[in-house]
């Protein structure tokens, strides 16, 4: 029974490391947790800093009618 629990814990730990969402930002190249940003049909995986800038740029473009 202890072996089964140990195996299950190892499998869960492996999934936890895989699903952390870290990768390389498509804009700055920084390795960090990524968010998917989509604007006008185009999408990119961005770090938090680039995501915030892209959101700001998109909202300004929408406000100015572009």
N, CA, C and O atoms as a CHARMM CRD file, in Angstrom:
* protein
*
  264
    1    1 UNK  N      0.82600  -1.19000   0.00000 PROA 1      0.00000
    2    1 UNK  CA     0.00000   0.00000   0.00000 PROA 1      0.00000
    3    1 UNK  C      0.87500   1.26000   0.00000 PROA 1      0.00000
    4    1 UNK  O      0.56400   2.23800  -0.68000 PROA 1      0.00000
    5    2 UNK  N      1.97100   1.22700   0.76900 PROA 2      0.00000
    6    2 UNK  CA     2.85800   2.38100   0.81900 PROA 2      0.00000
    7    2 UNK  C      3.50500   2.63600  -0.53900 PROA 2      0.00000
    8    2 UNK  O      3.71700   3.78600  -0.92200 PROA 2      0.00000
    9    3 UNK  N      3.81600   1.57000  -1.26300 PROA 3      0.00000
   10    3 UNK  CA     4.42600   1.72600  -2.57900 PROA 3      0.00000
   11    3 UNK  C      3.45900   2.38500  -3.55700 PROA 3      0.00000
   12    3 UNK  O      3.86400   3.22000  -4.36600 PROA 3      0.00000
   13    4 UNK  N      2.20300   2.01700  -3.48600 PROA 4      0.00000
   14    4 UNK  CA     1.20100   2.59600  -4.37500 PROA 4      0.00000
   15    4 UNK  C      1.03500   4.08900  -4.08500 PROA 4      0.00000
   16    4 UNK  O      0.95500   4.89600  -5.01100 PROA 4      0.00000
   17    5 UNK  N      0.98400   4.45200  -2.82100 PROA 5      0.00000
   18    5 UNK  CA     0.85300   5.85500  -2.45100 PROA 5      0.00000
   19    5 UNK  C      2.08800   6.63500  -2.88900 PROA 5      0.00000
   20    5 UNK  O      1.97100   7.76000  -3.37500 PROA 5      0.00000
   21    6 UNK  N      3.26900   6.04500  -2.72000 PROA 6      0.00000
   22    6 UNK  CA     4.50700   6.70900  -3.13200 PROA 6      0.00000
   23    6 UNK  C      4.52800   6.92800  -4.64800 PROA 6      0.00000
   24    6 UNK  O      4.93000   7.99300  -5.11600 PROA 6      0.00000
   25    7 UNK  N      4.10100   5.93500  -5.40100 PROA 7      0.00000
   26    7 UNK  CA     4.05700   6.06400  -6.86500 PROA 7      0.00000
   27    7 UNK  C      3.06800   7.14500  -7.27500 PROA 7      0.00000
   28    7 UNK  O      3.36200   7.94600  -8.16300 PROA 7      0.00000
   29    8 UNK  N      1.91700   7.17900  -6.65100 PROA 8      0.00000
   30    8 UNK  CA     0.91600   8.20400  -6.95900 PROA 8      0.00000
   31    8 UNK  C      1.44000   9.60600  -6.64600 PROA 8      0.00000
   32    8 UNK  O      1.21200  10.54300  -7.41100 PROA 8      0.00000
   33    9 UNK  N      2.13400   9.74500  -5.53400 PROA 9      0.00000
   34    9 UNK  CA     2.69900  11.04500  -5.18500 PROA 9      0.00000
   35    9 UNK  C      3.76600  11.48100  -6.18100 PROA 9      0.00000
   36    9 UNK  O      3.84700  12.66300  -6.51500 PROA 9      0.00000
   37   10 UNK  N      4.57900  10.55600  -6.65500 PROA 10     0.00000
   38   10 UNK  CA     5.60600  10.87900  -7.65200 PROA 10     0.00000
   39   10 UNK  C      4.94400  11.31500  -8.96100 PROA 10     0.00000
   40   10 UNK  O      5.39100  12.27200  -9.59200 PROA 10     0.00000
   41   11 UNK  N      3.89800  10.62800  -9.36400 PROA 11     0.00000
   42   11 UNK  CA     3.18800  10.99500 -10.59400 PROA 11     0.00000
   43   11 UNK  C      2.55000  12.37600 -10.45200 PROA 11     0.00000
   44   11 UNK  O      2.63000  13.18700 -11.37500 PROA 11     0.00000
   45   12 UNK  N      1.92400  12.65300  -9.32300 PROA 12     0.00000
   46   12 UNK  CA     1.31800  13.96300  -9.09900 PROA 12     0.00000
   47   12 UNK  C      2.37000  15.06800  -9.08600 PROA 12     0.00000
   48   12 UNK  O      2.13500  16.15500  -9.61300 PROA 12     0.00000
   49   13 UNK  N      3.50500  14.80000  -8.49700 PROA 13     0.00000
   50   13 UNK  CA     4.58700  15.77100  -8.46600 PROA 13     0.00000
   51   13 UNK  C      5.10800  16.05100  -9.87700 PROA 13     0.00000
   52   13 UNK  O      5.40800  17.19500 -10.21900 PROA 13     0.00000
   53   14 UNK  N      5.21200  15.01300 -10.68100 PROA 14     0.00000
   54   14 UNK  CA     5.66200  15.18900 -12.06700 PROA 14     0.00000
   55   14 UNK  C      4.67800  16.06300 -12.83800 PROA 14     0.00000
   56   14 UNK  O      5.10000  16.93200 -13.60100 PROA 14     0.00000
   57   15 UNK  N      3.37800  15.85200 -12.65700 PROA 15     0.00000
   58   15 UNK  CA     2.38200  16.68700 -13.32500 PROA 15     0.00000
   59   15 UNK  C      2.44600  18.12400 -12.82600 PROA 15     0.00000
   60   15 UNK  O      2.22700  19.05400 -13.60100 PROA 15     0.00000
   61   16 UNK  N      2.73800  18.31500 -11.57300 PROA 16     0.00000
   62   16 UNK  CA     2.82700  19.67100 -11.02800 PROA 16     0.00000
   63   16 UNK  C      3.98000  20.43100 -11.67000 PROA 16     0.00000
   64   16 UNK  O      3.84700  21.62300 -11.94900 PROA 16     0.00000
   65   17 UNK  N      5.10400  19.77100 -11.90900 PROA 17     0.00000
   66   17 UNK  CA     6.23700  20.43900 -12.53500 PROA 17     0.00000
   67   17 UNK  C      5.98600  20.71900 -14.01000 PROA 17     0.00000
   68   17 UNK  O      6.43800  21.73700 -14.53200 PROA 17     0.00000
   69   18 UNK  N      5.28100  19.83700 -14.67500 PROA 18     0.00000
   70   18 UNK  CA     5.01500  20.00600 -16.10400 PROA 18     0.00000
   71   18 UNK  C      3.99900  21.11400 -16.34500 PROA 18     0.00000
   72   18 UNK  O      4.10200  21.83400 -17.33900 PROA 18     0.00000
   73   19 UNK  N      3.03900  21.26300 -15.47300 PROA 19     0.00000
   74   19 UNK  CA     1.94600  22.20500 -15.70700 PROA 19     0.00000
   75   19 UNK  C      2.21200  23.59700 -15.15600 PROA 19     0.00000
   76   19 UNK  O      1.27200  24.37800 -15.00800 PROA 19     0.00000
   77   20 UNK  N      3.43900  23.93000 -14.85300 PROA 20     0.00000
   78   20 UNK  CA     3.71600  25.23600 -14.26000 PROA 20     0.00000
   79   20 UNK  C      3.56900  26.37200 -15.26200 PROA 20     0.00000
   80   20 UNK  O      3.44400  27.52200 -14.84100 PROA 20     0.00000
   81   21 UNK  N      3.57800  26.10900 -16.56600 PROA 21     0.00000
   82   21 UNK  CA     3.33700  27.13900 -17.56000 PROA 21     0.00000
   83   21 UNK  C      4.52000  28.02900 -17.86800 PROA 21     0.00000
   84   21 UNK  O      4.33800  29.10900 -18.43000 PROA 21     0.00000
   85   22 UNK  N      5.70800  27.62100 -17.52700 PROA 22     0.00000
   86   22 UNK  CA     6.87700  28.44600 -17.81600 PROA 22     0.00000
   87   22 UNK  C      7.33800  28.19300 -19.24000 PROA 22     0.00000
   88   22 UNK  O      7.23700  27.08700 -19.77100 PROA 22     0.00000
   89   23 UNK  N      7.83900  29.24400 -19.82500 PROA 23     0.00000
   90   23 UNK  CA     8.35200  29.14700 -21.17500 PROA 23     0.00000
   91   23 UNK  C      9.07100  30.42800 -21.53000 PROA 23     0.00000
   92   23 UNK  O      9.35900  31.24900 -20.66000 PROA 23     0.00000
   93   24 UNK  N      9.36400  30.60100 -22.81900 PROA 24     0.00000
   94   24 UNK  CA    10.08900  31.77400 -23.28400 PROA 24     0.00000
   95   24 UNK  C      9.11900  32.76100 -23.91900 PROA 24     0.00000
   96   24 UNK  O      8.34900  32.40900 -24.81300 PROA 24     0.00000
   97   25 UNK  N      9.17000  33.99500 -23.44500 PROA 25     0.00000
   98   25 UNK  CA     8.32300  35.07400 -23.96100 PROA 25     0.00000
   99   25 UNK  C      8.65700  35.30400 -25.43400 PROA 25     0.00000
  100   25 UNK  O      9.82800  35.33500 -25.81200 PROA 25     0.00000
  101   26 UNK  N      7.61800  35.46600 -26.26700 PROA 26     0.00000
  102   26 UNK  CA     7.82800  35.65600 -27.69800 PROA 26     0.00000
  103   26 UNK  C      8.32700  37.06100 -28.03300 PROA 26     0.00000
  104   26 UNK  O      8.78600  37.29500 -29.15100 PROA 26     0.00000
  105   27 UNK  N      8.24800  37.99400 -27.09400 PROA 27     0.00000
  106   27 UNK  CA     8.67500  39.36300 -27.36300 PROA 27     0.00000
  107   27 UNK  C     10.08500  39.61200 -26.82600 PROA 27     0.00000
  108   27 UNK  O     10.98300  39.99100 -27.57700 PROA 27     0.00000
  109   28 UNK  N     10.27400  39.39600 -25.52700 PROA 28     0.00000
  110   28 UNK  CA    11.55900  39.74700 -24.91100 PROA 28     0.00000
  111   28 UNK  C     12.49100  38.55100 -24.72600 PROA 28     0.00000
  112   28 UNK  O     13.68800  38.73100 -24.49900 PROA 28     0.00000
  113   29 UNK  N     11.95800  37.33300 -24.82100 PROA 29     0.00000
  114   29 UNK  CA    12.79400  36.14800 -24.68900 PROA 29     0.00000
  115   29 UNK  C     13.05700  35.71400 -23.26200 PROA 29     0.00000
  116   29 UNK  O     13.82400  34.77900 -23.03100 PROA 29     0.00000
  117   30 UNK  N     12.42700  36.38200 -22.29300 PROA 30     0.00000
  118   30 UNK  CA    12.61800  36.04100 -20.88000 PROA 30     0.00000
  119   30 UNK  C     11.90600  34.72400 -20.56900 PROA 30     0.00000
  120   30 UNK  O     10.81600  34.47300 -21.08500 PROA 30     0.00000
  121   31 UNK  N     12.50900  33.88700 -19.73500 PROA 31     0.00000
  122   31 UNK  CA    11.88500  32.65000 -19.29400 PROA 31     0.00000
  123   31 UNK  C     11.06900  32.95100 -18.04800 PROA 31     0.00000
  124   31 UNK  O     11.61600  33.34800 -17.01900 PROA 31     0.00000
  125   32 UNK  N      9.75000  32.75800 -18.14500 PROA 32     0.00000
  126   32 UNK  CA     8.84800  33.08700 -17.04400 PROA 32     0.00000
  127   32 UNK  C      7.51900  32.38400 -17.27000 PROA 32     0.00000
  128   32 UNK  O      7.33800  31.68200 -18.26400 PROA 32     0.00000
  129   33 UNK  N      6.59600  32.57700 -16.34500 PROA 33     0.00000
  130   33 UNK  CA     5.23000  32.10500 -16.53900 PROA 33     0.00000
  131   33 UNK  C      4.60400  32.93500 -17.65000 PROA 33     0.00000
  132   33 UNK  O      4.74000  34.15800 -17.67000 PROA 33     0.00000
  133   34 UNK  N      3.92500  32.27700 -18.56300 PROA 34     0.00000
  134   34 UNK  CA     3.40400  32.96000 -19.73900 PROA 34     0.00000
  135   34 UNK  C      1.88700  33.05800 -19.71600 PROA 34     0.00000
  136   34 UNK  O      1.19700  32.22300 -19.13300 PROA 34     0.00000
  137   35 UNK  N      1.39100  34.10100 -20.36800 PROA 35     0.00000
  138   35 UNK  CA    -0.03800  34.28600 -20.57300 PROA 35     0.00000
  139   35 UNK  C     -0.26900  34.41900 -22.07700 PROA 35     0.00000
  140   35 UNK  O      0.54800  34.99300 -22.79700 PROA 35     0.00000
  141   36 UNK  N     -1.39700  33.87500 -22.53500 PROA 36     0.00000
  142   36 UNK  CA    -1.72700  33.98700 -23.94600 PROA 36     0.00000
  143   36 UNK  C     -2.43300  35.31800 -24.17400 PROA 36     0.00000
  144   36 UNK  O     -3.44100  35.60900 -23.52900 PROA 36     0.00000
  145   37 UNK  N     -1.90700  36.12100 -25.08700 PROA 37     0.00000
  146   37 UNK  CA    -2.50400  37.41300 -25.43200 PROA 37     0.00000
  147   37 UNK  C     -3.00100  37.33500 -26.86200 PROA 37     0.00000
  148   37 UNK  O     -2.24700  36.97800 -27.76800 PROA 37     0.00000
  149   38 UNK  N     -4.27500  37.66900 -27.06900 PROA 38     0.00000
  150   38 UNK  CA    -4.86800  37.63900 -28.40000 PROA 38     0.00000
  151   38 UNK  C     -5.46500  39.00100 -28.70100 PROA 38     0.00000
  152   38 UNK  O     -6.20900  39.55500 -27.89200 PROA 38     0.00000
  153   39 UNK  N     -5.13600  39.53900 -29.86800 PROA 39     0.00000
  154   39 UNK  CA    -5.68500  40.82200 -30.30200 PROA 39     0.00000
  155   39 UNK  C     -5.85400  40.77400 -31.81000 PROA 39     0.00000
  156   39 UNK  O     -4.90500  40.48300 -32.53800 PROA 39     0.00000
  157   40 UNK  N     -7.05100  41.05800 -32.27500 PROA 40     0.00000
  158   40 UNK  CA    -7.40100  41.07600 -33.68900 PROA 40     0.00000
  159   40 UNK  C     -6.97600  39.79500 -34.40200 PROA 40     0.00000
  160   40 UNK  O     -6.42900  39.84300 -35.50400 PROA 40     0.00000
  161   41 UNK  N     -7.22700  38.66700 -33.77800 PROA 41     0.00000
  162   41 UNK  CA    -6.94300  37.37300 -34.38100 PROA 41     0.00000
  163   41 UNK  C     -5.51200  36.88200 -34.25100 PROA 41     0.00000
  164   41 UNK  O     -5.23100  35.73300 -34.58900 PROA 41     0.00000
  165   42 UNK  N     -4.61500  37.70400 -33.77900 PROA 42     0.00000
  166   42 UNK  CA    -3.21700  37.30200 -33.57600 PROA 42     0.00000
  167   42 UNK  C     -3.01200  36.97100 -32.10800 PROA 42     0.00000
  168   42 UNK  O     -3.53900  37.66400 -31.23600 PROA 42     0.00000
  169   43 UNK  N     -2.25700  35.92400 -31.82700 PROA 43     0.00000
  170   43 UNK  CA    -2.01200  35.56600 -30.43100 PROA 43     0.00000
  171   43 UNK  C     -0.52800  35.29900 -30.21200 PROA 43     0.00000
  172   43 UNK  O      0.20800  34.94500 -31.13300 PROA 43     0.00000
  173   44 UNK  N     -0.11700  35.48100 -28.96600 PROA 44     0.00000
  174   44 UNK  CA     1.28500  35.27400 -28.59200 PROA 44     0.00000
  175   44 UNK  C      1.34400  34.87000 -27.12500 PROA 44     0.00000
  176   44 UNK  O      0.45400  35.20600 -26.34400 PROA 44     0.00000
  177   45 UNK  N      2.38400  34.15500 -26.76100 PROA 45     0.00000
  178   45 UNK  CA     2.64800  33.78100 -25.37700 PROA 45     0.00000
  179   45 UNK  C      3.61100  34.80900 -24.80100 PROA 45     0.00000
  180   45 UNK  O      4.75500  34.90900 -25.24400 PROA 45     0.00000
  181   46 UNK  N      3.14700  35.58000 -23.80400 PROA 46     0.00000
  182   46 UNK  CA     3.93200  36.69400 -23.28400 PROA 46     0.00000
  183   46 UNK  C      4.16000  36.57100 -21.78500 PROA 46     0.00000
  184   46 UNK  O      3.34500  35.99200 -21.06600 PROA 46     0.00000
  185   47 UNK  N      5.29400  37.12900 -21.31500 PROA 47     0.00000
  186   47 UNK  CA     5.54900  37.22200 -19.87900 PROA 47     0.00000
  187   47 UNK  C      4.64000  38.31400 -19.30600 PROA 47     0.00000
  188   47 UNK  O      3.95700  39.00600 -20.06100 PROA 47     0.00000
  189   48 UNK  N      4.62700  38.47000 -17.98900 PROA 48     0.00000
  190   48 UNK  CA     3.72900  39.42400 -17.34800 PROA 48     0.00000
  191   48 UNK  C      3.99200  40.85400 -17.80000 PROA 48     0.00000
  192   48 UNK  O      3.04700  41.59800 -18.06000 PROA 48     0.00000
  193   49 UNK  N      5.25400  41.25300 -17.89900 PROA 49     0.00000
  194   49 UNK  CA     5.58800  42.61800 -18.30400 PROA 49     0.00000
  195   49 UNK  C      5.11800  42.90600 -19.73200 PROA 49     0.00000
  196   49 UNK  O      4.47900  43.92800 -19.98400 PROA 49     0.00000
  197   50 UNK  N      5.43200  42.01500 -20.65400 PROA 50     0.00000
  198   50 UNK  CA     5.03000  42.20500 -22.04600 PROA 50     0.00000
  199   50 UNK  C      3.51700  42.10800 -22.20300 PROA 50     0.00000
  200   50 UNK  O      2.92900  42.80700 -23.02800 PROA 50     0.00000
  201   51 UNK  N      2.88600  41.23800 -21.40800 PROA 51     0.00000
  202   51 UNK  CA     1.43000  41.10900 -21.44800 PROA 51     0.00000
  203   51 UNK  C      0.76900  42.41900 -21.02900 PROA 51     0.00000
  204   51 UNK  O     -0.17600  42.87700 -21.67100 PROA 51     0.00000
  205   52 UNK  N      1.27300  43.02000 -19.94600 PROA 52     0.00000
  206   52 UNK  CA     0.71600  44.29300 -19.48000 PROA 52     0.00000
  207   52 UNK  C      0.88300  45.38800 -20.53700 PROA 52     0.00000
  208   52 UNK  O     -0.04300  46.16500 -20.76800 PROA 52     0.00000
  209   53 UNK  N      2.04300  45.45800 -21.17400 PROA 53     0.00000
  210   53 UNK  CA     2.27400  46.45000 -22.22700 PROA 53     0.00000
  211   53 UNK  C      1.37700  46.20100 -23.43600 PROA 53     0.00000
  212   53 UNK  O      0.84600  47.14400 -24.02200 PROA 53     0.00000
  213   54 UNK  N      1.21000  44.94400 -23.80700 PROA 54     0.00000
  214   54 UNK  CA     0.35800  44.61800 -24.94800 PROA 54     0.00000
  215   54 UNK  C     -1.09600  44.97100 -24.65500 PROA 54     0.00000
  216   54 UNK  O     -1.80400  45.47300 -25.52800 PROA 54     0.00000
  217   55 UNK  N     -1.54500  44.70800 -23.41700 PROA 55     0.00000
  218   55 UNK  CA    -2.90300  45.07600 -23.03300 PROA 55     0.00000
  219   55 UNK  C     -3.10800  46.57800 -23.10100 PROA 55     0.00000
  220   55 UNK  O     -4.13700  47.04900 -23.58400 PROA 55     0.00000
  221   56 UNK  N     -2.13000  47.32700 -22.61800 PROA 56     0.00000
  222   56 UNK  CA    -2.19500  48.78500 -22.66100 PROA 56     0.00000
  223   56 UNK  C     -2.23500  49.28200 -24.10700 PROA 56     0.00000
  224   56 UNK  O     -3.04300  50.14600 -24.45000 PROA 56     0.00000
  225   57 UNK  N     -1.37400  48.74100 -24.93400 PROA 57     0.00000
  226   57 UNK  CA    -1.34800  49.13000 -26.35800 PROA 57     0.00000
  227   57 UNK  C     -2.64900  48.81300 -27.05400 PROA 57     0.00000
  228   57 UNK  O     -3.13600  49.61400 -27.85100 PROA 57     0.00000
  229   58 UNK  N     -3.22600  47.64600 -26.76500 PROA 58     0.00000
  230   58 UNK  CA    -4.49500  47.26000 -27.37600 PROA 58     0.00000
  231   58 UNK  C     -5.62900  48.17000 -26.94000 PROA 58     0.00000
  232   58 UNK  O     -6.47700  48.54500 -27.74900 PROA 58     0.00000
  233   59 UNK  N     -5.64600  48.52700 -25.65800 PROA 59     0.00000
  234   59 UNK  CA    -6.70400  49.40800 -25.19200 PROA 59     0.00000
  235   59 UNK  C     -6.56300  50.81200 -25.79200 PROA 59     0.00000
  236   59 UNK  O     -7.56700  51.45600 -26.09700 PROA 59     0.00000
  237   60 UNK  N     -5.32000  51.28800 -25.96500 PROA 60     0.00000
  238   60 UNK  CA    -5.11200  52.59500 -26.59800 PROA 60     0.00000
  239   60 UNK  C     -5.51600  52.54900 -28.06600 PROA 60     0.00000
  240   60 UNK  O     -6.13600  53.49100 -28.56100 PROA 60     0.00000
  241   61 UNK  N     -5.18000  51.48300 -28.76500 PROA 61     0.00000
  242   61 UNK  CA    -5.55900  51.35100 -30.16400 PROA 61     0.00000
  243   61 UNK  C     -7.07600  51.30300 -30.32000 PROA 61     0.00000
  244   61 UNK  O     -7.62900  51.90000 -31.24400 PROA 61     0.00000
  245   62 UNK  N     -7.74100  50.59800 -29.42300 PROA 62     0.00000
  246   62 UNK  CA    -9.20400  50.54500 -29.45600 PROA 62     0.00000
  247   62 UNK  C     -9.80800  51.92200 -29.19400 PROA 62     0.00000
  248   62 UNK  O    -10.77600  52.31300 -29.84700 PROA 62     0.00000
  249   63 UNK  N     -9.23700  52.65600 -28.23900 PROA 63     0.00000
  250   63 UNK  CA    -9.75700  53.97100 -27.89500 PROA 63     0.00000
  251   63 UNK  C     -9.58600  54.95700 -29.04800 PROA 63     0.00000
  252   63 UNK  O    -10.43600  55.82600 -29.24400 PROA 63     0.00000
  253   64 UNK  N     -8.50400  54.83600 -29.80900 PROA 64     0.00000
  254   64 UNK  CA    -8.24900  55.74100 -30.92300 PROA 64     0.00000
  255   64 UNK  C     -8.87000  55.26100 -32.23000 PROA 64     0.00000
  256   64 UNK  O     -8.79000  55.94500 -33.25000 PROA 64     0.00000
  257   65 UNK  N     -9.49100  54.08000 -32.19400 PROA 65     0.00000
  258   65 UNK  CA   -10.19400  53.58500 -33.37700 PROA 65     0.00000
  259   65 UNK  C     -9.33800  52.88300 -34.41100 PROA 65     0.00000
  260   65 UNK  O     -9.69600  52.86400 -35.58800 PROA 65     0.00000
  261   66 UNK  N     -8.22700  52.31000 -34.01000 PROA 66     0.00000
  262   66 UNK  CA    -7.38700  51.57500 -34.94900 PROA 66     0.00000
  263   66 UNK  C     -7.72800  50.13600 -34.99900 PROA 66     0.00000
  264   66 UNK  O     -7.10800  49.38000 -35.74600 PROA 66     0.00000
